[in-house]
C-alpha positions as a Markdown table, in Angstrom:
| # | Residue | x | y | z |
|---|---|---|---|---|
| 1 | Unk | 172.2 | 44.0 | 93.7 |
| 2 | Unk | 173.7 | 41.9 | 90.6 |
| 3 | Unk | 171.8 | 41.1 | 87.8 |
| 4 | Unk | 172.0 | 36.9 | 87.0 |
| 5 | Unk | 171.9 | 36.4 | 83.8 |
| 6 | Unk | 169.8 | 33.3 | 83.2 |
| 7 | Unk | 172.1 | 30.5 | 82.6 |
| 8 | Unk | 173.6 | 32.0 | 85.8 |
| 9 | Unk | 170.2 | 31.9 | 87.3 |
| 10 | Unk | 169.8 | 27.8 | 86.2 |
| 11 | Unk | 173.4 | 27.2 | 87.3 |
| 12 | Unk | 172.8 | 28.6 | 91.0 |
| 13 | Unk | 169.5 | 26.6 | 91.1 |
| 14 | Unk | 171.2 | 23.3 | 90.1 |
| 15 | Unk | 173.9 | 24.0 | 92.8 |
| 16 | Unk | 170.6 | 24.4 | 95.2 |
| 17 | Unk | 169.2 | 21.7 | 93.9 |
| 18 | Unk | 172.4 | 19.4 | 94.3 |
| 19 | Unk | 173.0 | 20.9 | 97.5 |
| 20 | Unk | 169.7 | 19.6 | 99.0 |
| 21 | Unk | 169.6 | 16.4 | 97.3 |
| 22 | Unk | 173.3 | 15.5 | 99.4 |
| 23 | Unk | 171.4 | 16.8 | 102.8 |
| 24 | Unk | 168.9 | 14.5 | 102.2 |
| 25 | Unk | 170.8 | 11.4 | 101.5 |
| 26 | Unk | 173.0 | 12.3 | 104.4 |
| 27 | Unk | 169.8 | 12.6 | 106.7 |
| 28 | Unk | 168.6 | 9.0 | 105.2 |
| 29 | Unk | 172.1 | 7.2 | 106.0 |
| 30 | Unk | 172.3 | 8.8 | 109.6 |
| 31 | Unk | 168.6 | 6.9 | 110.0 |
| 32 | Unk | 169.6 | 3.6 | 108.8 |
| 33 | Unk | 171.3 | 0.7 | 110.9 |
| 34 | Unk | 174.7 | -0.6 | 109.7 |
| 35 | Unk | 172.6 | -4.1 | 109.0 |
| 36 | Unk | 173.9 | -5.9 | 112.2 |
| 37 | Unk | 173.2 | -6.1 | 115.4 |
| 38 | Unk | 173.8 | -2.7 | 116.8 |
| 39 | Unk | 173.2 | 0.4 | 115.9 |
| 40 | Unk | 175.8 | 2.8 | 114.0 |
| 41 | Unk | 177.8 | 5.3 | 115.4 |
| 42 | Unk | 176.3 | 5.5 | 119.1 |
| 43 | Unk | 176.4 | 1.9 | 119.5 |
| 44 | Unk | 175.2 | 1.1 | 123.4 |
| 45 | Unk | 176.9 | -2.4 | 123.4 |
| 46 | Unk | 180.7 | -1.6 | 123.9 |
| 47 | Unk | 183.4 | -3.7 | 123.1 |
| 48 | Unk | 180.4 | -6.5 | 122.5 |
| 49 | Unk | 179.5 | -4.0 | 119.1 |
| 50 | Unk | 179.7 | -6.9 | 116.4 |
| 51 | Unk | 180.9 | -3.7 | 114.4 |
| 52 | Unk | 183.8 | -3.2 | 115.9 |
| 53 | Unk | 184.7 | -6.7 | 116.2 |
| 54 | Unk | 184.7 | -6.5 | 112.7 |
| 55 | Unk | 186.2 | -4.1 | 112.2 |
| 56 | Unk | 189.4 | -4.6 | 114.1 |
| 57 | Unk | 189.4 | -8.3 | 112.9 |
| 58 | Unk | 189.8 | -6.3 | 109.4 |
| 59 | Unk | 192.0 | -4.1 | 110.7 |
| 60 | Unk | 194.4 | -7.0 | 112.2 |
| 61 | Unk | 194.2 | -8.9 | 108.8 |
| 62 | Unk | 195.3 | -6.0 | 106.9 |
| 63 | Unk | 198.4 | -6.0 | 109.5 |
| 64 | Unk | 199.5 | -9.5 | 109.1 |
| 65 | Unk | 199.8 | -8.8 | 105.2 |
| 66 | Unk | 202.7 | -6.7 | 106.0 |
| 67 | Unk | 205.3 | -9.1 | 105.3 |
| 68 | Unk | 208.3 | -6.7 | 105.4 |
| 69 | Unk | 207.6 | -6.3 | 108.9 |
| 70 | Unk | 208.0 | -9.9 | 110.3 |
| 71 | Unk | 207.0 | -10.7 | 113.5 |
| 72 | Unk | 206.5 | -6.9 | 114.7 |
| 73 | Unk | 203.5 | -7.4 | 112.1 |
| 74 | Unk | 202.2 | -10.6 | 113.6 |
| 75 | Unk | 202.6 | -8.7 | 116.9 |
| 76 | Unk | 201.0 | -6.0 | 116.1 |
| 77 | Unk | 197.8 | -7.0 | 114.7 |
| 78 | Unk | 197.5 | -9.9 | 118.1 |
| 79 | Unk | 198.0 | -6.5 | 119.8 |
| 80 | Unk | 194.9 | -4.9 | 117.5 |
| 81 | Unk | 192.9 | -7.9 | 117.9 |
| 82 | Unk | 192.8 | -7.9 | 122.0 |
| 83 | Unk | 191.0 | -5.2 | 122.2 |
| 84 | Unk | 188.2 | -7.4 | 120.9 |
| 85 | Unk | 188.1 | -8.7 | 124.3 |
């Protein structure tokens, strides 16, 4: 068995302590709702999930901003934006 010297002793118990603080706010974000109308990760309401809609309507935004692309851009996110529907 090592001897820990005690700053060694402190350091290990400040990793601990670190270590258990992160658990915790992990536990607390998997409990709390995104703010909307559906749940988080296991949404129930499919393609209706105003998350997702969201989501890809950000996605397809970001798309269109890709100028050097053209119309394979504009194509593209009308492409990301159906599944919406």
């Amino acid at each position: 068995m090592t001897d820990w010297t005690k700053e060694e002793d402190e350091a290990f118990n400040d990793v601990e302590k670190q270590s258990n603080l992160g658990k915790q706010i992990l536990r607390d974000r998997a409990n709390k709702s995104s703010g909307m109308d559906c749940c988080t990760y296991d949404c129930v309401q499919g393609r209706n999930c105003p998350v997702r809609i969201k989501a890809l309507e950000e996605v397809a935004l970001e798309i269109e901003k890709l100028k050097a692309f053209g119309t394979t851009a504009e194509s593209f996110a009308s492409f990301v934006r159906s599944f919406k529907k």
